[in-house]
Amino acid sequence: MLNVRDPRDLIFEAARMNDGLLIRSLLAERKASVIDVEQGSDHSALHIAIIGGKMEAAEILLQHGAEPLLENGTQETPYDMAWKTVLTFGDTPNAALWQPIRRTDRWEQTCLQVSMYYNDPVTFGKLFIDRGNDVNARDIGGSCTLLEAVRMGHHDAVTMLVDRGADVTLQDQWGCSPLLAAVGANNIEMTSKLLQSPFVDTGVVDCQNRLVLHYAAANADAALLQLLTNHRSEGVDITAKSTAGHTAFDVVEQRQAEGLHESKTGIDEVWMRLFAALLEHVTQIVQGPPPPYRDVEDQATDYSRTDSRGSSVYHDAKQHLSPLSTRFARYITGSKK
């Protein structure tokens, strides 16, 4: 039988203030009970502690027998509230009631996915994986935990998830993959970790038919371009156009016109030459065995070098790309043709 009490009673105030000593004192002196509920809301002290994220208060209440499955006036239990706020109580007598954390919210996100939005995603992520959350579960939009970790910029979480078996090739309903998101965020650490996976797909395209090259053209700085150039990127077509009709060259031109490259790199000529080196690298891989990697800072790239068919980067641009991109290719290669 529940005890309906005034919302201003000390047990409820103590839960709101996370005052563990006061809670212990009230319960020990029988001035309050874990089955006390607020008049109107039917919130127990445990409901209140969970809502406010008061860890100490929640643990003490659980240790004294508070019921995590007690429903309030809207039929919500502390358990319903706790899984979403990513609070765990492994050291309490009621811990067994909190183990099956496999439910999803209305967006079909698991606790593991939700934990990527918190300040310590690695700790919580490991906990939820160990308790049975599927590392590759997908929400209503097709997003997975790894993609959410990339979007939130949690490099350590990305590393943990990849090491725990996260699928680096999963795409959401818009075709965004972890690699595309990492390059789009200009994050060299996350991009590097993803490229280390033997399963990474560097030829992935999103729903707008944009490649890694398009994302790099729009967002990457010089360091990220060098990283991409150093990676074997099979099956990438530098002439591919997005659904908007833009090649990677076109995106660079747009970026140049908007002046975005200046704020991201500060050295436009160096950036342009690095991008040309990346395209040359990809072209060589598509057409045959890759040439030995050369550090572009230590040795200037020979843009006049041709492949087995006699084609250079500028030749490919002239043959396949738009007139504007051809002029840009002429600029970055220094060609007078």
JSON list of C-alpha atoms in Angstrom, two decimals, residues 202-297:
[
{"chain": "A", "resi": 202, "resn": "THR", "atom": "CA", "xyz": [36.34, 4.10, -49.61]},
{"chain": "A", "resi": 203, "resn": "GLY", "atom": "CA", "xyz": [34.10, 3.97, -52.65]},
{"chain": "A", "resi": 204, "resn": "VAL", "atom": "CA", "xyz": [30.91, 4.51, -50.62]},
{"chain": "A", "resi": 205, "resn": "VAL", "atom": "CA", "xyz": [28.36, 7.01, -51.96]},
{"chain": "A", "resi": 206, "resn": "ASP", "atom": "CA", "xyz": [25.53, 8.75, -50.12]},
{"chain": "A", "resi": 207, "resn": "CYS", "atom": "CA", "xyz": [21.97, 9.31, -51.34]},
{"chain": "A", "resi": 208, "resn": "GLN", "atom": "CA", "xyz": [23.16, 12.34, -53.32]},
{"chain": "A", "resi": 209, "resn": "ASN", "atom": "CA", "xyz": [25.80, 10.22, -55.04]},
{"chain": "A", "resi": 210, "resn": "ARG", "atom": "CA", "xyz": [28.61, 12.04, -53.24]},
{"chain": "A", "resi": 211, "resn": "LEU", "atom": "CA", "xyz": [31.90, 10.22, -52.70]},
{"chain": "A", "resi": 212, "resn": "VAL", "atom": "CA", "xyz": [34.59, 10.62, -50.07]},
{"chain": "A", "resi": 213, "resn": "LEU", "atom": "CA", "xyz": [36.24, 12.93, -52.61]},
{"chain": "A", "resi": 214, "resn": "HIS", "atom": "CA", "xyz": [33.23, 15.25, -52.56]},
{"chain": "A", "resi": 215, "resn": "TYR", "atom": "CA", "xyz": [33.30, 15.40, -48.75]},
{"chain": "A", "resi": 216, "resn": "ALA", "atom": "CA", "xyz": [37.05, 16.01, -48.76]},
{"chain": "A", "resi": 217, "resn": "ALA", "atom": "CA", "xyz": [36.71, 18.72, -51.38]},
{"chain": "A", "resi": 218, "resn": "ALA", "atom": "CA", "xyz": [34.15, 20.52, -49.25]},
{"chain": "A", "resi": 219, "resn": "ASN", "atom": "CA", "xyz": [35.63, 20.11, -45.76]},
{"chain": "A", "resi": 220, "resn": "ALA", "atom": "CA", "xyz": [39.08, 18.53, -45.51]},
{"chain": "A", "resi": 221, "resn": "ASP", "atom": "CA", "xyz": [42.19, 20.41, -44.50]},
{"chain": "A", "resi": 222, "resn": "ALA", "atom": "CA", "xyz": [45.70, 19.70, -45.77]},
{"chain": "A", "resi": 223, "resn": "ALA", "atom": "CA", "xyz": [46.49, 17.06, -43.12]},
{"chain": "A", "resi": 224, "resn": "LEU", "atom": "CA", "xyz": [43.36, 15.06, -43.91]},
{"chain": "A", "resi": 225, "resn": "LEU", "atom": "CA", "xyz": [44.10, 15.22, -47.64]},
{"chain": "A", "resi": 226, "resn": "GLN", "atom": "CA", "xyz": [47.53, 13.74, -46.98]},
{"chain": "A", "resi": 227, "resn": "LEU", "atom": "CA", "xyz": [45.97, 10.95, -44.91]},
{"chain": "A", "resi": 228, "resn": "LEU", "atom": "CA", "xyz": [43.53, 10.09, -47.70]},
{"chain": "A", "resi": 229, "resn": "THR", "atom": "CA", "xyz": [46.32, 10.19, -50.28]},
{"chain": "A", "resi": 230, "resn": "ASN", "atom": "CA", "xyz": [48.33, 7.75, -48.18]},
{"chain": "A", "resi": 231, "resn": "HIS", "atom": "CA", "xyz": [45.45, 5.25, -48.14]},
{"chain": "A", "resi": 232, "resn": "ARG", "atom": "CA", "xyz": [44.65, 2.78, -50.88]},
{"chain": "A", "resi": 233, "resn": "SER", "atom": "CA", "xyz": [41.27, 3.93, -52.22]},
{"chain": "A", "resi": 234, "resn": "GLU", "atom": "CA", "xyz": [40.15, 1.41, -54.76]},
{"chain": "A", "resi": 235, "resn": "GLY", "atom": "CA", "xyz": [37.18, 1.95, -57.03]},
{"chain": "A", "resi": 236, "resn": "VAL", "atom": "CA", "xyz": [36.96, 5.73, -56.69]},
{"chain": "A", "resi": 237, "resn": "ASP", "atom": "CA", "xyz": [35.99, 7.56, -59.87]},
{"chain": "A", "resi": 238, "resn": "ILE", "atom": "CA", "xyz": [37.24, 11.17, -59.87]},
{"chain": "A", "resi": 239, "resn": "THR", "atom": "CA", "xyz": [34.79, 12.02, -62.66]},
{"chain": "A", "resi": 240, "resn": "ALA", "atom": "CA", "xyz": [31.73, 10.88, -60.66]},
{"chain": "A", "resi": 241, "resn": "LYS", "atom": "CA", "xyz": [29.00, 13.48, -60.32]},
{"chain": "A", "resi": 242, "resn": "SER", "atom": "CA", "xyz": [26.60, 14.02, -57.46]},
{"chain": "A", "resi": 243, "resn": "THR", "atom": "CA", "xyz": [22.87, 14.21, -58.08]},
{"chain": "A", "resi": 244, "resn": "ALA", "atom": "CA", "xyz": [23.39, 17.97, -58.31]},
{"chain": "A", "resi": 245, "resn": "GLY", "atom": "CA", "xyz": [25.77, 17.35, -61.21]},
{"chain": "A", "resi": 246, "resn": "HIS", "atom": "CA", "xyz": [28.94, 18.27, -59.32]},
{"chain": "A", "resi": 247, "resn": "THR", "atom": "CA", "xyz": [32.27, 16.47, -59.53]},
{"chain": "A", "resi": 248, "resn": "ALA", "atom": "CA", "xyz": [34.82, 16.77, -56.74]},
{"chain": "A", "resi": 249, "resn": "PHE", "atom": "CA", "xyz": [36.56, 19.42, -58.87]},
{"chain": "A", "resi": 250, "resn": "ASP", "atom": "CA", "xyz": [33.31, 21.40, -58.98]},
{"chain": "A", "resi": 251, "resn": "VAL", "atom": "CA", "xyz": [33.01, 21.26, -55.19]},
{"chain": "A", "resi": 252, "resn": "VAL", "atom": "CA", "xyz": [36.55, 22.61, -54.84]},
{"chain": "A", "resi": 253, "resn": "GLU", "atom": "CA", "xyz": [35.67, 25.48, -57.15]},
{"chain": "A", "resi": 254, "resn": "GLN", "atom": "CA", "xyz": [32.63, 26.28, -55.04]},
{"chain": "A", "resi": 255, "resn": "ARG", "atom": "CA", "xyz": [34.74, 26.16, -51.91]},
{"chain": "A", "resi": 256, "resn": "GLN", "atom": "CA", "xyz": [37.33, 28.41, -53.51]},
{"chain": "A", "resi": 257, "resn": "ALA", "atom": "CA", "xyz": [34.68, 30.89, -54.60]},
{"chain": "A", "resi": 258, "resn": "GLU", "atom": "CA", "xyz": [33.19, 31.01, -51.11]},
{"chain": "A", "resi": 259, "resn": "GLY", "atom": "CA", "xyz": [36.61, 31.39, -49.49]},
{"chain": "A", "resi": 260, "resn": "LEU", "atom": "CA", "xyz": [36.03, 28.45, -47.15]},
{"chain": "A", "resi": 261, "resn": "HIS", "atom": "CA", "xyz": [39.44, 26.95, -47.77]},
{"chain": "A", "resi": 262, "resn": "GLU", "atom": "CA", "xyz": [41.14, 30.02, -46.33]},
{"chain": "A", "resi": 263, "resn": "SER", "atom": "CA", "xyz": [39.50, 29.64, -42.93]},
{"chain": "A", "resi": 264, "resn": "LYS", "atom": "CA", "xyz": [40.16, 25.89, -42.84]},
{"chain": "A", "resi": 265, "resn": "THR", "atom": "CA", "xyz": [43.73, 25.70, -44.17]},
{"chain": "A", "resi": 266, "resn": "GLY", "atom": "CA", "xyz": [45.13, 29.19, -44.54]},
{"chain": "A", "resi": 267, "resn": "ILE", "atom": "CA", "xyz": [47.31, 28.18, -47.54]},
{"chain": "A", "resi": 268, "resn": "ASP", "atom": "CA", "xyz": [45.13, 27.80, -50.58]},
{"chain": "A", "resi": 269, "resn": "GLU", "atom": "CA", "xyz": [47.87, 26.92, -53.09]},
{"chain": "A", "resi": 270, "resn": "VAL", "atom": "CA", "xyz": [49.26, 24.15, -50.89]},
{"chain": "A", "resi": 271, "resn": "TRP", "atom": "CA", "xyz": [45.76, 22.78, -50.30]},
{"chain": "A", "resi": 272, "resn": "MET", "atom": "CA", "xyz": [44.98, 22.77, -54.01]},
{"chain": "A", "resi": 273, "resn": "ARG", "atom": "CA", "xyz": [48.17, 20.92, -54.85]},
{"chain": "A", "resi": 274, "resn": "LEU", "atom": "CA", "xyz": [47.46, 18.37, -52.13]},
{"chain": "A", "resi": 275, "resn": "PHE", "atom": "CA", "xyz": [43.99, 17.82, -53.55]},
{"chain": "A", "resi": 276, "resn": "ALA", "atom": "CA", "xyz": [45.47, 17.35, -57.01]},
{"chain": "A", "resi": 277, "resn": "ALA", "atom": "CA", "xyz": [47.88, 14.80, -55.54]},
{"chain": "A", "resi": 278, "resn": "LEU", "atom": "CA", "xyz": [44.94, 12.95, -53.99]},
{"chain": "A", "resi": 279, "resn": "LEU", "atom": "CA", "xyz": [43.12, 12.81, -57.33]},
{"chain": "A", "resi": 280, "resn": "GLU", "atom": "CA", "xyz": [46.27, 11.64, -59.06]},
{"chain": "A", "resi": 281, "resn": "HIS", "atom": "CA", "xyz": [46.71, 8.92, -56.42]},
{"chain": "A", "resi": 282, "resn": "VAL", "atom": "CA", "xyz": [43.12, 7.72, -56.85]},
{"chain": "A", "resi": 283, "resn": "THR", "atom": "CA", "xyz": [43.43, 7.77, -60.64]},
{"chain": "A", "resi": 284, "resn": "GLN", "atom": "CA", "xyz": [46.57, 5.65, -60.52]},
{"chain": "A", "resi": 285, "resn": "ILE", "atom": "CA", "xyz": [44.88, 3.12, -58.22]},
{"chain": "A", "resi": 286, "resn": "VAL", "atom": "CA", "xyz": [41.82, 2.80, -60.41]},
{"chain": "A", "resi": 287, "resn": "GLN", "atom": "CA", "xyz": [43.95, 2.31, -63.52]},
{"chain": "A", "resi": 288, "resn": "GLY", "atom": "CA", "xyz": [46.58, 0.00, -62.08]},
{"chain": "A", "resi": 289, "resn": "PRO", "atom": "CA", "xyz": [48.93, -0.77, -59.20]},
{"chain": "A", "resi": 290, "resn": "PRO", "atom": "CA", "xyz": [49.48, 2.25, -56.95]},
{"chain": "A", "resi": 291, "resn": "PRO", "atom": "CA", "xyz": [52.79, 4.13, -57.12]},
{"chain": "A", "resi": 292, "resn": "PRO", "atom": "CA", "xyz": [54.92, 4.32, -53.97]},
{"chain": "A", "resi": 293, "resn": "TYR", "atom": "CA", "xyz": [53.58, 6.93, -51.57]},
{"chain": "A", "resi": 294, "resn": "ARG", "atom": "CA", "xyz": [55.58, 10.14, -51.56]},
{"chain": "A", "resi": 295, "resn": "ASP", "atom": "CA", "xyz": [55.35, 12.73, -48.84]},
{"chain": "A", "resi": 296, "resn": "VAL", "atom": "CA", "xyz": [54.10, 15.80, -50.66]},
{"chain": "A", "resi": 297, "resn": "GLU", "atom": "CA", "xyz": [55.93, 18.09, -48.26]}
]
